[in-house]
Short mmCIF file of C-alpha atoms and ligand atoms in Angstrom, two decimals:
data_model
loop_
_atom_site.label_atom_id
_atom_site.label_comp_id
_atom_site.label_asym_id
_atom_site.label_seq_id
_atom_site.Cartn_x
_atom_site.Cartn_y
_atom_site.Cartn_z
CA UNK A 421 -5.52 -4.28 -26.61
CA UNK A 422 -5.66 -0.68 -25.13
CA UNK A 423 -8.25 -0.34 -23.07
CA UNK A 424 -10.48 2.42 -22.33
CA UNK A 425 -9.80 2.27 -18.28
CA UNK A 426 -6.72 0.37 -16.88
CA UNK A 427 -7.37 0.98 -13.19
CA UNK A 428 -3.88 -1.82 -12.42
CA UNK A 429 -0.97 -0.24 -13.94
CA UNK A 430 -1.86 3.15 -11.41
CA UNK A 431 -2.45 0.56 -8.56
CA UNK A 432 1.27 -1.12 -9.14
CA UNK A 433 2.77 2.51 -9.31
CA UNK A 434 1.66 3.72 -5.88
CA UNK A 435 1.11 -0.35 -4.91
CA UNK A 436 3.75 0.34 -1.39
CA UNK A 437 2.07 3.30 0.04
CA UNK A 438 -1.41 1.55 -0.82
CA UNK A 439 -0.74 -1.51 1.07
CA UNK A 440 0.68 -0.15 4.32
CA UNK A 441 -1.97 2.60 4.45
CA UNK A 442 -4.92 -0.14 4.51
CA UNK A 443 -2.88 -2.81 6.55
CA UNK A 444 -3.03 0.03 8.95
CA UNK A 445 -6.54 0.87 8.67
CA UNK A 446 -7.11 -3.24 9.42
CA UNK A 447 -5.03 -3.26 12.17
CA UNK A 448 -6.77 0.02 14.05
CA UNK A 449 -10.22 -2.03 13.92
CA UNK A 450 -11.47 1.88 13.01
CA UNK A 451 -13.53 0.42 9.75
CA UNK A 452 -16.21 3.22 9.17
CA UNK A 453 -15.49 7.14 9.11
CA UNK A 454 -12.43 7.54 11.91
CA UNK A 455 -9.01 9.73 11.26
CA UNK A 456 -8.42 8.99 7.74
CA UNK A 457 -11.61 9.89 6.53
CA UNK A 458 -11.23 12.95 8.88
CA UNK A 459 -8.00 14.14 7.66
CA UNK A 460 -9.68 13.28 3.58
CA UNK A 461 -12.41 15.80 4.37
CA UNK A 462 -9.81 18.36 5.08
CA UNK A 463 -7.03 17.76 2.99
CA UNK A 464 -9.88 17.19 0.00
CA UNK A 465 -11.59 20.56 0.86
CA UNK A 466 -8.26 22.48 0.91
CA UNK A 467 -7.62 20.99 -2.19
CA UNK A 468 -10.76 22.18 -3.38
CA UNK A 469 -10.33 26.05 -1.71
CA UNK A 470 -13.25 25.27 0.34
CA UNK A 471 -13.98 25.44 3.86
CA UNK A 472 -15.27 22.09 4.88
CA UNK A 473 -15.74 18.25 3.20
CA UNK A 474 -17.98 15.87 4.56
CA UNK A 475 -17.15 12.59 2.86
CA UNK A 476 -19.99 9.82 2.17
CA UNK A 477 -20.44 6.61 0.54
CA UNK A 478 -21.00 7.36 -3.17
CA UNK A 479 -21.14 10.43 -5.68
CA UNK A 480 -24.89 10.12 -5.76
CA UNK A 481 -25.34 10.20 -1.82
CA UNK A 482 -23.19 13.46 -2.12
CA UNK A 483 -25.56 14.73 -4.28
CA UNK A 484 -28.68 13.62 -2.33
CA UNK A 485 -27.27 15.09 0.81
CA UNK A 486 -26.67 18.57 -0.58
CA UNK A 487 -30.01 18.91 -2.01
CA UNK A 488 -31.72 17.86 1.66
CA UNK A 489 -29.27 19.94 3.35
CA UNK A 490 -30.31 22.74 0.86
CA UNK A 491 -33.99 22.18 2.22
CA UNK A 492 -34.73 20.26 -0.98
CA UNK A 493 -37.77 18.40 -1.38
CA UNK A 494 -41.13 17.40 -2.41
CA UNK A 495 -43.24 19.82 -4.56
CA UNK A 496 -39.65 21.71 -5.23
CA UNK A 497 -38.21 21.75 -8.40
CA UNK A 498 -34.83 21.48 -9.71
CA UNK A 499 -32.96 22.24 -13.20
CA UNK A 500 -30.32 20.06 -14.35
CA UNK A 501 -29.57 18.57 -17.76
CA UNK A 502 -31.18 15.37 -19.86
CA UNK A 503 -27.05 14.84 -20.91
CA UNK A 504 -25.66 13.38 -17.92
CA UNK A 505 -25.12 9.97 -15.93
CA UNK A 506 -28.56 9.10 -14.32
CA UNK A 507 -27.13 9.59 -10.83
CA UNK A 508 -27.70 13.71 -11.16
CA UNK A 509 -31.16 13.03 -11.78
CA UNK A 510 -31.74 9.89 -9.48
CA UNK A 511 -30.32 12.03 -6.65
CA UNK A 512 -33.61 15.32 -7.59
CA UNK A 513 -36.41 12.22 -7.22
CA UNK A 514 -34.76 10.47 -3.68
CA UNK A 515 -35.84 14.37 -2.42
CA UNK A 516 -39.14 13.86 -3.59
CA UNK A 517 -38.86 17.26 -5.58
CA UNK A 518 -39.19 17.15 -9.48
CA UNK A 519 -36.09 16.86 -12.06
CA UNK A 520 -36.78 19.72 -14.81
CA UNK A 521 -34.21 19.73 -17.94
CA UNK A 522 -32.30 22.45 -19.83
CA UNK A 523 -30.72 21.41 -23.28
CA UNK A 524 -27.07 21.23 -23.54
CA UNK A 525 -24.66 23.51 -25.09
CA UNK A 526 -23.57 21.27 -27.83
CA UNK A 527 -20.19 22.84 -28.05
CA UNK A 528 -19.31 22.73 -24.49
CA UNK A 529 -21.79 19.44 -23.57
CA UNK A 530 -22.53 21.80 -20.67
CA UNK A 531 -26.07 23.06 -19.45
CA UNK A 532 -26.80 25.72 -22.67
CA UNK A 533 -27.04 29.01 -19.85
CA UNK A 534 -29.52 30.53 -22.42
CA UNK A 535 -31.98 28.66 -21.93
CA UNK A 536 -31.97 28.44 -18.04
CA UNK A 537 -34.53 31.56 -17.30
CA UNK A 538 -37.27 29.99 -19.32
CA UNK A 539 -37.02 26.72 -16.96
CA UNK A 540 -37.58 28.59 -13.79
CA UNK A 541 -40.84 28.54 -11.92
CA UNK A 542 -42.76 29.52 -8.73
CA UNK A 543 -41.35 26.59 -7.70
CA UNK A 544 -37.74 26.03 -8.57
CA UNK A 545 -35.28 25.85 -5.67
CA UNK A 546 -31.81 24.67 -7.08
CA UNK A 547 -29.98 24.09 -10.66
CA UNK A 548 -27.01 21.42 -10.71
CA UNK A 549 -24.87 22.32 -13.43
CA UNK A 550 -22.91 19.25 -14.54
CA UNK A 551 -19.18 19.73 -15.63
CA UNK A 552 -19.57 16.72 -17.52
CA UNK A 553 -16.35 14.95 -19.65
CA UNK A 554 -14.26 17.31 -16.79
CA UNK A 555 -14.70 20.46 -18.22
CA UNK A 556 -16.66 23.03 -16.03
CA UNK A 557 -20.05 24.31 -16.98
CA UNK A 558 -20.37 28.44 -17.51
CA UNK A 559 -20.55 29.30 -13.48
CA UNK A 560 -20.63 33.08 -14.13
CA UNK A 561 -24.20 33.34 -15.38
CA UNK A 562 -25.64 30.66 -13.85
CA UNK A 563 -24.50 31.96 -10.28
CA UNK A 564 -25.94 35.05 -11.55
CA UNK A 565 -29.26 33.97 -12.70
CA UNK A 566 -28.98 31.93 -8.97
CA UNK A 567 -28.49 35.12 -7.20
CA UNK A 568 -31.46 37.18 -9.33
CA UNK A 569 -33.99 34.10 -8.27
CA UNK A 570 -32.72 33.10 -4.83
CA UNK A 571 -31.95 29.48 -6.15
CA UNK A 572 -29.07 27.12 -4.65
CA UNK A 573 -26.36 26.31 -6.95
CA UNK A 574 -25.03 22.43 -6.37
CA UNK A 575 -22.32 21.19 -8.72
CA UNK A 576 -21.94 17.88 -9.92
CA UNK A 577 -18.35 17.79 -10.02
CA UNK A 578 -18.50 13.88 -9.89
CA UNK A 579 -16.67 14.23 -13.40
CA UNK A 580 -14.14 17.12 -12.62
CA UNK A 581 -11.95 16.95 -9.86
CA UNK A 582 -9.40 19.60 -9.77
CA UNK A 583 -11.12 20.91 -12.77
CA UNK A 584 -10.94 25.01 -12.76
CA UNK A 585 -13.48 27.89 -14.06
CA UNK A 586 -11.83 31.13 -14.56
CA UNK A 587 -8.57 29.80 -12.40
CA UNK A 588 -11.42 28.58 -9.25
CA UNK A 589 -11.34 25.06 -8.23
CA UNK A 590 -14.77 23.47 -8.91
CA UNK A 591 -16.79 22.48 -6.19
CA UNK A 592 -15.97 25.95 -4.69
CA UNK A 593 -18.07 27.91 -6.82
CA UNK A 594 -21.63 27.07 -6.23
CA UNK A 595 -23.43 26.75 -2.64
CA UNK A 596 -22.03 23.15 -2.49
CA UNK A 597 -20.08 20.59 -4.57
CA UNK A 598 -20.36 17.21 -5.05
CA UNK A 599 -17.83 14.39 -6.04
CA UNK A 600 -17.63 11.01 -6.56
CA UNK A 601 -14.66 8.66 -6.00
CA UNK A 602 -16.27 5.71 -7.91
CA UNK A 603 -12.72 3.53 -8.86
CA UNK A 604 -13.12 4.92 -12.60
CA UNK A 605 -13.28 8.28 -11.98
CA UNK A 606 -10.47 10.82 -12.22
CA UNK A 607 -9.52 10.46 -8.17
CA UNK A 608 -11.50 7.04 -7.48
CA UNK A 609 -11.01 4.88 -3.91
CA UNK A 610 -11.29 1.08 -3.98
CA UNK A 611 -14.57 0.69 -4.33
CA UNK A 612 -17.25 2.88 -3.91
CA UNK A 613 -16.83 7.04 -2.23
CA UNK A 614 -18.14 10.87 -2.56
CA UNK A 615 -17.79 14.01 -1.13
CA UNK A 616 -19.93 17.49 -0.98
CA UNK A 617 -17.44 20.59 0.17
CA UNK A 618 -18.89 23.75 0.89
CA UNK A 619 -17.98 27.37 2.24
CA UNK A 620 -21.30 27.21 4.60
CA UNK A 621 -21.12 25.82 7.93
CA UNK A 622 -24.70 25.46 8.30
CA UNK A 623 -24.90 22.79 4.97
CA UNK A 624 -22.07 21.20 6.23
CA UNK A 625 -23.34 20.15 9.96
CA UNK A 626 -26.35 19.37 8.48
CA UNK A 627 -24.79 17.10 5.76
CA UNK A 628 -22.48 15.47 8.73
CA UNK A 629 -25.70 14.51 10.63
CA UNK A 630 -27.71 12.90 7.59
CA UNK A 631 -24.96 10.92 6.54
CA UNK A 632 -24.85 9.23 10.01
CA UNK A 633 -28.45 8.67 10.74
CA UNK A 634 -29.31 12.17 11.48
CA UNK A 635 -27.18 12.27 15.33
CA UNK A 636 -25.80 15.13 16.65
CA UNK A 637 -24.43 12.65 19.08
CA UNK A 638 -24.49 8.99 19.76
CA UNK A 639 -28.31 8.04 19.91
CA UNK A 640 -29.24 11.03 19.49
CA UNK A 641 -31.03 11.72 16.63
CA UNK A 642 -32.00 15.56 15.74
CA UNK A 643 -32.86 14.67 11.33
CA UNK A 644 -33.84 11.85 10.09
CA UNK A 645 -30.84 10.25 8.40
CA UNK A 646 -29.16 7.90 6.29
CA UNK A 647 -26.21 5.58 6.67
CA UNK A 648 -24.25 7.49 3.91
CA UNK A 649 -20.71 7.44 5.99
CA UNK A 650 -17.38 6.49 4.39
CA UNK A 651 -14.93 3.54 4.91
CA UNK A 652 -12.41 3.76 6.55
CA UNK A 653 -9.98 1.91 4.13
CA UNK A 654 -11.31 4.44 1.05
CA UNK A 655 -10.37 7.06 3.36
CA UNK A 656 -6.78 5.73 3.45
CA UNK A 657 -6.76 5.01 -0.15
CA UNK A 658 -8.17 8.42 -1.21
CA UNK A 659 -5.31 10.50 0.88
CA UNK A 660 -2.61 8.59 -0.57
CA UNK A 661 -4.09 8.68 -4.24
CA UNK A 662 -4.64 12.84 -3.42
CA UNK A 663 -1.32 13.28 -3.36
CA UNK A 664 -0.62 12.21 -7.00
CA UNK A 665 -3.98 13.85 -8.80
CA UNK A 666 -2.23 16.71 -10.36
CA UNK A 667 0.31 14.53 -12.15
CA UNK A 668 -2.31 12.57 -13.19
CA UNK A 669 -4.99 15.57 -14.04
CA UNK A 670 -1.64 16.75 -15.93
CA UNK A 671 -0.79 13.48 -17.59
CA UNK A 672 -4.75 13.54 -19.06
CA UNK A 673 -4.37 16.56 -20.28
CA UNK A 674 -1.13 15.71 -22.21
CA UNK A 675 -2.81 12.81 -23.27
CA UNK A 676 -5.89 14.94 -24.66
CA UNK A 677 -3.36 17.53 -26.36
CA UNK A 678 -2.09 14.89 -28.11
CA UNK A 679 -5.22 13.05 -29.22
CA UNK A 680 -6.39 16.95 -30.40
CA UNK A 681 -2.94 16.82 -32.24
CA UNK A 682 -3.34 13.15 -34.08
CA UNK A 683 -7.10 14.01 -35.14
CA UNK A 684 -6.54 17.96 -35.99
CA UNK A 685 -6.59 16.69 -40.17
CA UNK A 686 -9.51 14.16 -39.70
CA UNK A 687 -13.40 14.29 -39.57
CA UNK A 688 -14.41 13.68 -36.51
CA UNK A 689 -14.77 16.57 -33.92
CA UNK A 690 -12.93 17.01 -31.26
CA UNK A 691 -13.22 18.26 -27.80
CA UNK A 692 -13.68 22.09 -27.19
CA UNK A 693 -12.08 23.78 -24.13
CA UNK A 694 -14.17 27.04 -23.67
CA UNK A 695 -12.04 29.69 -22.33
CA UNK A 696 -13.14 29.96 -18.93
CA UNK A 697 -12.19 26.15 -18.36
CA UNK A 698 -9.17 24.08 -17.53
CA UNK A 699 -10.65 20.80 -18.75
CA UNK A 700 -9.29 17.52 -16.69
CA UNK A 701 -10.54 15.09 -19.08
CA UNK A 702 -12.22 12.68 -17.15
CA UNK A 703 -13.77 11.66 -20.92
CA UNK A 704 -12.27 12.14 -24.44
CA UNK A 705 -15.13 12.20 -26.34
CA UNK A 706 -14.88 13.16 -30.07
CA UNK A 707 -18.13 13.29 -32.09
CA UNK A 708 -18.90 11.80 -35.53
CA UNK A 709 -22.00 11.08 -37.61
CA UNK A 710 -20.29 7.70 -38.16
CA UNK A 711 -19.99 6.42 -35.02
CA UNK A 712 -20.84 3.04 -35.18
CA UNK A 713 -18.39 2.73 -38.20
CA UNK A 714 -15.47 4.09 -36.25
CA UNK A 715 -16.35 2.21 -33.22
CA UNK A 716 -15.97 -0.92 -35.13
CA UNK A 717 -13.08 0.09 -37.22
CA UNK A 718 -11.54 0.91 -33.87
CA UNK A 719 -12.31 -2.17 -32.11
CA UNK A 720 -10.82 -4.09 -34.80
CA UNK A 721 -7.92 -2.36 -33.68
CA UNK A 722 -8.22 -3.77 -30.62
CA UNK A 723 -8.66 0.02 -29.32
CA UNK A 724 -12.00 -0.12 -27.00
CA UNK A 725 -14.13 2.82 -26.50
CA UNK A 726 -16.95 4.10 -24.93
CA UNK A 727 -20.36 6.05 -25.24
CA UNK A 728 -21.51 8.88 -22.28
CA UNK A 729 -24.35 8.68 -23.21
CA UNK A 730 -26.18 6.62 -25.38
CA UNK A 731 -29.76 7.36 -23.95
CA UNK A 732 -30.32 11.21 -22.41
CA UNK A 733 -31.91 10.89 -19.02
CA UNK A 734 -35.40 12.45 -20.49
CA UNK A 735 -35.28 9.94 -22.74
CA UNK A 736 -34.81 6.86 -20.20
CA UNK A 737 -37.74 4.92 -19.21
CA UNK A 738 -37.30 5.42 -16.00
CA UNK A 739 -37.93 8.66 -16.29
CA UNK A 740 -40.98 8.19 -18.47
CA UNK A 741 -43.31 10.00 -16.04
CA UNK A 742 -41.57 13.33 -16.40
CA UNK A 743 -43.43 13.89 -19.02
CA UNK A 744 -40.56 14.35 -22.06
CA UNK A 745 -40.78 13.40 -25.50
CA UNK A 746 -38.11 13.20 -27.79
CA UNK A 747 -37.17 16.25 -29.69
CA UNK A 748 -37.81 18.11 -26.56
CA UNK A 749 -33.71 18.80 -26.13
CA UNK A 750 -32.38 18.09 -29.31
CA UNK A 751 -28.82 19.18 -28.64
CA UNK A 752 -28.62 16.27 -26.13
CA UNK A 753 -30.17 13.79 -28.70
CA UNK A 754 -27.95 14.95 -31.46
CA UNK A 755 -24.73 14.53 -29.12
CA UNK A 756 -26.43 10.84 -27.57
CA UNK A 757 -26.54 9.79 -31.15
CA UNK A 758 -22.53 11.16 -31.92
CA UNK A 759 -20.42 10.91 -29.03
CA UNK A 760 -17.49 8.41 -28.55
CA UNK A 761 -14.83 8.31 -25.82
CA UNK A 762 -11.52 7.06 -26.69
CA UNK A 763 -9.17 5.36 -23.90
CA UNK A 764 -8.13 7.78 -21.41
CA UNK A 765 -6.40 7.51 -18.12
CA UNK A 766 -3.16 8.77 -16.78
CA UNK A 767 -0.93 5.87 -17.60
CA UNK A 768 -2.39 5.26 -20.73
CA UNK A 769 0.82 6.02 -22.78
CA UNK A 770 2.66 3.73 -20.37
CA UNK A 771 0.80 0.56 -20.19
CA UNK A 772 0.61 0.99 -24.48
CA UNK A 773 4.30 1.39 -24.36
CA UNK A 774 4.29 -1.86 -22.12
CA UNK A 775 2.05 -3.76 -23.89
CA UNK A 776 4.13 -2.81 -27.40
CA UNK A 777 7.32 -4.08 -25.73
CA UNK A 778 5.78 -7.35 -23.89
CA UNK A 779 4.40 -8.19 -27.58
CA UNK A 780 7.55 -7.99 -29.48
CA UNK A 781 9.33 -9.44 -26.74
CA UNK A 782 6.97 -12.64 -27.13
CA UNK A 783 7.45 -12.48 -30.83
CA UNK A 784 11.07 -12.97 -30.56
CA UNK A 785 10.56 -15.86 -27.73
CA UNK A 786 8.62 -17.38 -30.75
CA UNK A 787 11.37 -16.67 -33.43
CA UNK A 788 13.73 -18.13 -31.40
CA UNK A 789 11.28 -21.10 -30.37
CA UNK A 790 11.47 -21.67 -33.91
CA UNK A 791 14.81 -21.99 -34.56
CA UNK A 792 15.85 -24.29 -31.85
CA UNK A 793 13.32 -26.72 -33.16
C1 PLP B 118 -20.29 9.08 -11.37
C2 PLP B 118 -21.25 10.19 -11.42
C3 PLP B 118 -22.18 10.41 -10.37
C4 PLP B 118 -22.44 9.44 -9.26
O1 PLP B 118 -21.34 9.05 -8.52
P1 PLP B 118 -21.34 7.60 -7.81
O2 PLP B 118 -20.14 7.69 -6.94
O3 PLP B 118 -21.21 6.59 -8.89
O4 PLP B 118 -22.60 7.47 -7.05
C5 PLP B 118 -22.97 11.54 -10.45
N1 PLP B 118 -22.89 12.40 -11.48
C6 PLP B 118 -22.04 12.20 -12.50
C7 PLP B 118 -21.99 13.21 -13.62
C8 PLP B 118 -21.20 11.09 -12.52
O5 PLP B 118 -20.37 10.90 -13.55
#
């Protein structure tokens, strides 16, 4: 079978640095935040051309954090997109402030920057953009149309690490950025991890308090916090795995170039890189009216795939009291109803190769099986 994530071939190719760096971590008895996590934050942030990374538990506590350090909360209201994972939207309501939608851009998946002026009220503070599949969303005009309204820019980058807009770094190019290291994602720890980076030093001291119950020193609590910090092992885990993300980010993208190649002369559609982006590909989605047809066809083939997402968030029950109705963004329907990821991940040529040769070897252990009996 090929399967859409294989998170154990990538594991056995960096297995010796992986092992010694969290036998370490066991042996120092430093289990929560400590050096590694320390020397993440930096090396992370540099990697990201920012000034500062304060690294957290999860993606979605990222996300929280920069909105509260942003002043975010109730009565405010924030712009993001129905066409996302829940977590962008989960993170507006722990602020208390409301979650208001823009449509997609159905070519780029990206927050449609046309439609963004109409969405803003007396009492918008913030738009995240989401650079969903890895490819970023249009920074120039929505930084501008942040600038013209005095609004804080917060990308969720959980999608699109080392991901680039006009040759910057995302994460860089708002007020703050936010990532998440969740083990499928394109640099993922362990288990579970997330980082916000950010050029401003106020944001950042603030974020380093509330992710550690608010203390500007032991006991000593100035805001109240959360318990948001990072583990010490992901922290290992993460630095070693940092080192290798741009032969991975590269091997996605040869991946993608040849999926573009394989389905140029067929019917379904697929991705578009705009020309402001270098796409990472945490998702090759290609889009087809058929969908459940191919899915099938292709699971036949033992070849599993995906859907991001089935349900837009305005559309999610959860979400019920927003107030949405379908129809209301019917680009992010229309791509809900025709999206499908095939497998990507950086050793996914590899492990197929692998799994070709262990099958024909097994195939000849049964030929010759059958001949000695
Ligand atoms: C994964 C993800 C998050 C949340 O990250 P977690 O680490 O899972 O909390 C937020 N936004 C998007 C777009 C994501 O894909």
């Amino acid at each position: 079978m090929i399967p859409f994530v294989d998170l154990k071939e990538q594991y056995i190719s960096i297995k010796d640095e992986i092992d010694t760096a969290v036998l370490k971590v066991l042996e120092s008895t430093q289990y929560v935040l400590g050096e590694d996590v320390t020397n993440l934050e930096v090396e992370f942030a540099e990697y990201c051309d920012a000034e500062y990374g304060i690294a957290v538990n999860t993606g979605t506590s990222a996300l929280h954090l920069a909105l509260l350090a942003a002043g975010i909360g109730v009565g405010d209201e924030v712009i993001t997109v129905p066409f996302t994972f829940i977590a962008t939207v989960a993170a507006i309501s722990y602020t208390g402030a409301s979650p208001v939608f823009v449509d997609i851009d159905p070519v780029s998946y990206t927050i449609d920057v046309t439609q963004i002026e109409k969405a803003i009220t007396e009492r918008t503070k913030a738009i995240i953009p989401v650079h969903l599949y890895g490819q970023p969303a249009d920074m120039e005009p929505i930084l501008e149309i942040a600038r013209r309204y005095g609004l804080v820019v917060i990308e969720d980058a959980a999608q699109a690490h080392r991901a680039e807009y006009q040759g910057q770094r995302v994460g860089s190019i708002g007020d703050l950025g936010c990532f998440s290291f969740y083990p499928g994602k394109n640099l993922g720890a362990y288990g579970e991890g997330g980082i916000v980076v950010t050029n401003n030093p106020e944001y950042a001291s603030t974020i380093q308090m509330l992710r550690d119950w608010g203390q500007a020193s032991r006991y000593h609590h100035i805001l109240r916090g959360y318990n948001y910090r990072m583990d010490s092992i992901q922290g290992a885990i993460l630095r070693v795995k940092l080192r290798y993300l741009d032969a991975w980010t590269e091997a996605r993208r040869s991946h993608a170039a040849r999926y573009d190649q394989l389905l140029a002369d067929s019917k379904v559609l697929t991705p578009t890189v705009m020309p402001y982006s270098h796409h990472v590909y945490h998702i090759y989605a290609i889009r087809t009216s058929k969908r459940e047809r191919l899915q099938q066809i292709l699971s036949q083939q033992r070849i599993q795939t995906g859907i991001h997402y089935p349900v837009p968030v305005h559309l999610q029950p959860a979400y019920a009291d927003l107030g949405y109705q379908r129809g209301d963004f019917p680009q992010a329907e229309a791509a809900a109803q025709e999206v499908l990821s095939l497998p990507m991940f950086a050793e996914l040529t590899q492990s197929y190769k692998c799994r070709l040769q262990w099958l024909s070897l097994q195939q000849s252990a049964i030929k010759r099986r059958k001949k000695l009996t």
